Amino acid sequence: MTGSRSNPYWYTAGLFLLVYVLINFPMLGWWLVGALLVGLMPIRHPRWWKYGLLSLLALTISVLWNGISSTTVNTVGAITNLSGPVYVASVVLVDTLSLILVATTVQWWVGRWLLAKQYGYKSRG
């Protein structure tokens, strides 16, 4: 698991996990659990925008497969009172930001400090 060659494997595993969660458990809570699990994957030096791209790719695949999550749509619609393309954009924004924030936070706090040795991180000192 050391080196950057293992990253494509973990990104692929994360993508399959997120698509599975979006298709089979269309609730924001399960999406956050999926984001947490992706954040725990030993991906070396991930950037927030990579999690964002992973989220958008998973969302695109799940929409092409199953349509937009009705629970997420209803939740975002109730909060924003939007419709049409702005409504769809807000759903995408909520899903993407949720994954970025949860996965990045988990990766930094858990990966960097609690599992630093397994992840291959070295102290800066």
Coordinates of N, CA and C in Angstrom, one line a residue:
M1 N 0.8 -1.2 0.0 CA 0.0 0.0 0.0 C 0.8 1.3 0.0
T2 N 2.1 1.1 -0.1 CA 3.0 2.3 -0.1 C 3.2 2.7 -1.6
G3 N 3.4 4.0 -1.8 CA 3.6 4.5 -3.1 C 2.3 4.9 -3.7
S4 N 2.5 5.7 -4.8 CA 1.3 6.2 -5.4 C 0.6 5.2 -6.4
R5 N 1.3 4.1 -6.7 CA 0.7 3.1 -7.6 C -0.6 2.4 -7.0
S6 N -0.7 2.5 -5.7 CA -1.9 1.8 -5.1 C -3.1 2.8 -5.1
N7 N -2.9 4.1 -5.4 CA -4.1 5.0 -5.4 C -5.2 4.7 -6.4
P8 N -4.8 4.3 -7.7 CA -5.9 4.0 -8.6 C -6.8 2.9 -8.1
Y9 N -6.2 1.9 -7.4 CA -7.0 0.8 -6.9 C -8.0 1.3 -5.8
W10 N -7.5 2.2 -4.9 CA -8.4 2.7 -3.9 C -9.4 3.7 -4.4
Y11 N -9.1 4.5 -5.4 CA -10.1 5.3 -6.0 C -11.1 4.5 -6.7
T12 N -10.7 3.4 -7.4 CA -11.7 2.6 -8.0 C -12.6 1.9 -7.0
A13 N -12.0 1.4 -5.9 CA -12.8 0.8 -4.8 C -13.8 1.8 -4.2
G14 N -13.3 3.0 -4.0 CA -14.2 4.1 -3.5 C -15.3 4.4 -4.5
L15 N -15.0 4.5 -5.8 CA -16.0 4.7 -6.8 C -17.1 3.7 -6.7
F16 N -16.7 2.4 -6.7 CA -17.7 1.3 -6.6 C -18.6 1.4 -5.4
L17 N -17.9 1.7 -4.2 CA -18.6 1.9 -3.0 C -19.6 3.0 -3.0
L18 N -19.2 4.1 -3.6 CA -20.2 5.3 -3.6 C -21.3 5.0 -4.6
V19 N -21.0 4.4 -5.7 CA -22.1 4.1 -6.7 C -23.1 3.1 -6.0
Y20 N -22.6 2.1 -5.4 CA -23.4 1.1 -4.7 C -24.3 1.8 -3.6
V21 N -23.7 2.7 -2.9 CA -24.5 3.4 -1.8 C -25.6 4.3 -2.5
L22 N -25.2 5.0 -3.5 CA -26.2 5.9 -4.2 C -27.3 5.1 -4.8
I23 N -27.0 3.9 -5.4 CA -28.1 3.2 -6.1 C -28.9 2.4 -5.1
N24 N -28.4 1.8 -4.0 CA -29.1 0.9 -3.2 C -29.6 1.6 -1.9
F25 N -29.0 2.6 -1.4 CA -29.4 3.3 -0.2 C -29.5 4.8 -0.4
P26 N -30.5 5.2 -1.1 CA -30.6 6.6 -1.5 C -31.0 7.6 -0.4
M27 N -30.1 7.6 0.6 CA -30.4 8.6 1.7 C -29.1 9.3 2.0
L28 N -29.2 10.5 2.4 CA -28.0 11.3 2.6 C -27.1 10.7 3.8
G29 N -27.8 10.1 4.7 CA -27.0 9.5 5.8 C -26.1 8.4 5.4
W30 N -26.6 7.5 4.5 CA -25.8 6.5 3.9 C -24.7 7.0 3.0
W31 N -25.0 8.1 2.3 CA -23.9 8.7 1.5 C -22.8 9.2 2.4
L32 N -23.1 9.8 3.6 CA -22.1 10.2 4.5 C -21.3 9.0 5.0
V33 N -21.9 7.9 5.3 CA -21.2 6.7 5.7 C -20.2 6.3 4.6
G34 N -20.7 6.3 3.3 CA -19.8 6.0 2.2 C -18.7 6.9 2.1
A35 N -18.9 8.2 2.3 CA -17.9 9.2 2.3 C -16.8 9.0 3.4
L36 N -17.3 8.6 4.6 CA -16.5 8.2 5.7 C -15.6 7.0 5.4
L37 N -16.2 6.0 4.7 CA -15.4 4.8 4.4 C -14.3 5.2 3.3
V38 N -14.7 6.0 2.4 CA -13.7 6.5 1.4 C -12.6 7.2 2.0
G39 N -12.9 8.1 3.0 CA -11.9 8.8 3.8 C -10.9 7.9 4.5
L40 N -11.4 6.7 4.9 CA -10.6 5.8 5.6 C -9.7 4.9 4.7
M41 N -9.9 5.0 3.4 CA -9.1 4.2 2.5 C -7.7 4.8 2.5
P42 N -6.7 3.9 2.4 CA -5.3 4.4 2.5 C -4.8 5.1 1.2
I43 N -5.4 6.2 0.8 CA -5.0 6.9 -0.4 C -4.0 7.9 0.0
R44 N -2.8 7.8 -0.6 CA -1.7 8.7 -0.2 C -1.9 10.1 -0.8
H45 N -1.8 11.1 0.0 CA -1.8 12.5 -0.5 C -3.0 12.9 -1.3
P46 N -4.3 12.5 -0.9 CA -5.4 12.9 -1.8 C -5.6 14.4 -1.6
R47 N -6.2 15.0 -2.6 CA -6.6 16.4 -2.6 C -8.1 16.5 -2.6
W48 N -8.6 17.6 -2.1 CA -10.1 17.7 -1.9 C -10.7 17.6 -3.3
W49 N -10.1 18.2 -4.3 CA -10.8 18.2 -5.6 C -10.8 16.7 -6.2
K50 N -9.9 15.8 -5.8 CA -10.0 14.5 -6.2 C -11.2 13.8 -5.6
Y51 N -11.5 14.1 -4.4 CA -12.7 13.6 -3.8 C -14.0 14.2 -4.5
G52 N -13.9 15.4 -4.9 CA -15.0 16.1 -5.6 C -15.2 15.4 -6.9
L53 N -14.1 15.1 -7.7 CA -14.3 14.4 -8.9 C -14.8 13.0 -8.7
L54 N -14.4 12.3 -7.7 CA -14.9 11.0 -7.3 C -16.4 11.0 -7.1
S55 N -16.8 12.1 -6.3 CA -18.2 12.2 -6.0 C -19.0 12.5 -7.3
L56 N -18.5 13.4 -8.1 CA -19.3 13.7 -9.4 C -19.4 12.5 -10.3
L57 N -18.3 11.7 -10.4 CA -18.3 10.5 -11.2 C -19.3 9.5 -10.7
A58 N -19.3 9.3 -9.4 CA -20.2 8.3 -8.7 C -21.6 8.8 -8.9
L59 N -21.9 10.1 -8.8 CA -23.2 10.7 -9.0 C -23.7 10.5 -10.4
T60 N -22.8 10.8 -11.4 CA -23.1 10.6 -12.8 C -23.5 9.2 -13.1
I61 N -22.6 8.2 -12.6 CA -22.9 6.8 -12.9 C -24.2 6.4 -12.3
S62 N -24.5 6.8 -11.1 CA -25.7 6.4 -10.4 C -27.0 7.1 -11.1
V63 N -26.8 8.3 -11.5 CA -27.9 9.0 -12.2 C -28.2 8.2 -13.6
L64 N -27.2 7.9 -14.3 CA -27.3 7.2 -15.5 C -27.9 5.8 -15.3
W65 N -27.6 5.2 -14.2 CA -28.1 3.9 -13.8 C -29.5 3.9 -13.3
N66 N -29.7 4.8 -12.3 CA -30.9 4.7 -11.5 C -31.7 6.0 -11.4
G67 N -31.2 7.1 -11.9 CA -31.9 8.4 -11.7 C -31.4 9.1 -10.4
I68 N -31.7 10.4 -10.2 CA -31.2 11.1 -9.0 C -31.9 10.5 -7.8
S69 N -31.2 10.4 -6.7 CA -31.8 9.9 -5.5 C -33.0 10.8 -5.1
S70 N -34.2 10.1 -4.9 CA -35.4 10.8 -4.6 C -35.3 11.4 -3.2
T71 N -34.7 10.8 -2.3 CA -34.6 11.3 -0.9 C -33.7 12.6 -0.9
T72 N -32.6 12.5 -1.6 CA -31.8 13.7 -1.7 C -32.5 14.9 -2.4
V73 N -33.2 14.5 -3.4 CA -33.9 15.6 -4.2 C -35.0 16.2 -3.3
N74 N -35.7 15.3 -2.5 CA -36.8 15.9 -1.7 C -36.2 16.7 -0.5
T75 N -35.1 16.3 0.0 CA -34.5 17.0 1.1 C -34.0 18.4 0.6
V76 N -33.2 18.4 -0.5 CA -32.7 19.6 -1.0 C -33.9 20.5 -1.5
G77 N -34.9 20.0 -2.1 CA -36.1 20.7 -2.5 C -36.8 21.4 -1.4
A78 N -36.9 20.7 -0.3 CA -37.6 21.2 0.9 C -36.8 22.4 1.5
I79 N -35.5 22.2 1.5 CA -34.7 23.3 2.1 C -34.6 24.5 1.2
T80 N -34.4 24.3 -0.1 CA -34.2 25.4 -1.0 C -35.4 26.0 -1.8
N81 N -36.4 25.2 -1.9 CA -37.6 25.6 -2.6 C -37.3 26.0 -4.1
L82 N -36.4 25.2 -4.7 CA -36.0 25.4 -6.1 C -36.6 24.4 -7.0
S83 N -36.6 24.7 -8.3 CA -37.0 23.7 -9.3 C -36.2 23.8 -10.6
G84 N -36.3 22.9 -11.4 CA -35.6 22.9 -12.7 C -34.1 22.6 -12.6
P85 N -33.4 23.2 -13.5 CA -31.9 23.0 -13.5 C -31.2 23.4 -12.3
V86 N -31.7 24.5 -11.7 CA -31.1 25.0 -10.4 C -31.3 24.0 -9.3
Y87 N -32.4 23.3 -9.3 CA -32.8 22.3 -8.4 C -31.8 21.1 -8.5
V88 N -31.6 20.6 -9.7 CA -30.7 19.5 -10.0 C -29.2 19.9 -9.6
A89 N -28.9 21.2 -9.9 CA -27.5 21.6 -9.6 C -27.3 21.7 -8.1
S90 N -28.4 22.0 -7.3 CA -28.2 22.0 -5.9 C -28.1 20.6 -5.3
V91 N -28.8 19.7 -5.9 CA -28.6 18.3 -5.5 C -27.2 17.8 -5.7
V92 N -26.6 18.1 -6.9 CA -25.2 17.7 -7.2 C -24.3 18.4 -6.2
L93 N -24.5 19.7 -5.9 CA -23.7 20.5 -5.0 C -23.7 19.9 -3.6
V94 N -24.9 19.5 -3.1 CA -25.0 18.9 -1.8 C -24.3 17.6 -1.7
D95 N -24.4 16.7 -2.7 CA -23.8 15.4 -2.7 C -22.2 15.6 -2.8
T96 N -21.8 16.5 -3.7 CA -20.4 16.7 -3.9 C -19.7 17.3 -2.6
L97 N -20.3 18.3 -2.1 CA -19.7 18.9 -0.9 C -19.7 18.0 0.3
S98 N -20.8 17.2 0.4 CA -20.8 16.2 1.5 C -19.7 15.3 1.5
L99 N -19.4 14.7 0.3 CA -18.3 13.8 0.1 C -17.0 14.4 0.4
I100 N -16.8 15.6 -0.2 CA -15.5 16.3 0.0 C -15.2 16.6 1.5
L101 N -16.2 17.1 2.1 CA -16.0 17.5 3.5 C -15.8 16.3 4.4
V102 N -16.6 15.3 4.3 CA -16.5 14.1 5.2 C -15.2 13.3 4.9
A103 N -15.0 13.0 3.6 CA -13.8 12.2 3.2 C -12.5 12.9 3.6
T104 N -12.4 14.2 3.3 CA -11.2 14.9 3.5 C -11.0 15.0 5.0
T105 N -12.0 15.3 5.8 CA -11.9 15.4 7.2 C -11.4 14.1 7.8
V106 N -12.1 13.0 7.4 CA -11.7 11.7 8.0 C -10.3 11.4 7.6
Q107 N -9.9 11.6 6.3 CA -8.6 11.3 5.9 C -7.5 12.1 6.7
W108 N -7.8 13.3 6.9 CA -6.8 14.2 7.6 C -6.7 13.8 9.1
W109 N -7.9 13.7 9.7 CA -7.8 13.4 11.2 C -7.5 12.0 11.5
V110 N -8.1 11.1 10.9 CA -7.9 9.6 11.2 C -6.6 9.2 10.5
G111 N -6.5 9.4 9.2 CA -5.4 8.9 8.4 C -4.1 9.5 8.8
R112 N -4.1 10.8 9.0 CA -2.8 11.5 9.4 C -2.3 11.2 10.8
W113 N -3.2 11.1 11.7 CA -2.8 11.0 13.1 C -3.0 9.6 13.7
L114 N -4.1 9.0 13.5 CA -4.4 7.7 14.2 C -3.7 6.5 13.4
L115 N -3.7 6.6 12.1 CA -3.2 5.5 11.3 C -2.0 5.9 10.4
A116 N -1.2 6.8 10.9 CA -0.1 7.4 10.2 C 0.9 6.3 9.7
K117 N 1.2 5.4 10.6 CA 2.2 4.4 10.3 C 1.7 3.5 9.1
Q118 N 0.4 3.1 9.2 CA -0.2 2.2 8.2 C -0.3 2.9 6.8
Y119 N -0.5 4.2 6.9 CA -0.7 5.0 5.7 C 0.6 5.5 5.1
G120 N 1.7 5.3 5.9 CA 3.0 5.7 5.3 C 3.4 7.1 5.5
Y121 N 2.7 7.8 6.4 CA 3.0 9.3 6.6 C 4.2 9.4 7.5
K122 N 5.0 10.4 7.3 CA 6.2 10.7 8.1 C 5.9 12.1 8.7
S123 N 6.4 12.2 9.9 CA 6.3 13.5 10.6 C 7.2 14.6 9.9
R124 N 6.8 15.8 10.0 CA 7.5 16.9 9.3 C 8.8 17.3 10.1
G125 N 8.9 16.8 11.3 CA 10.0 17.3 12.2 C 11.3 16.7 11.9

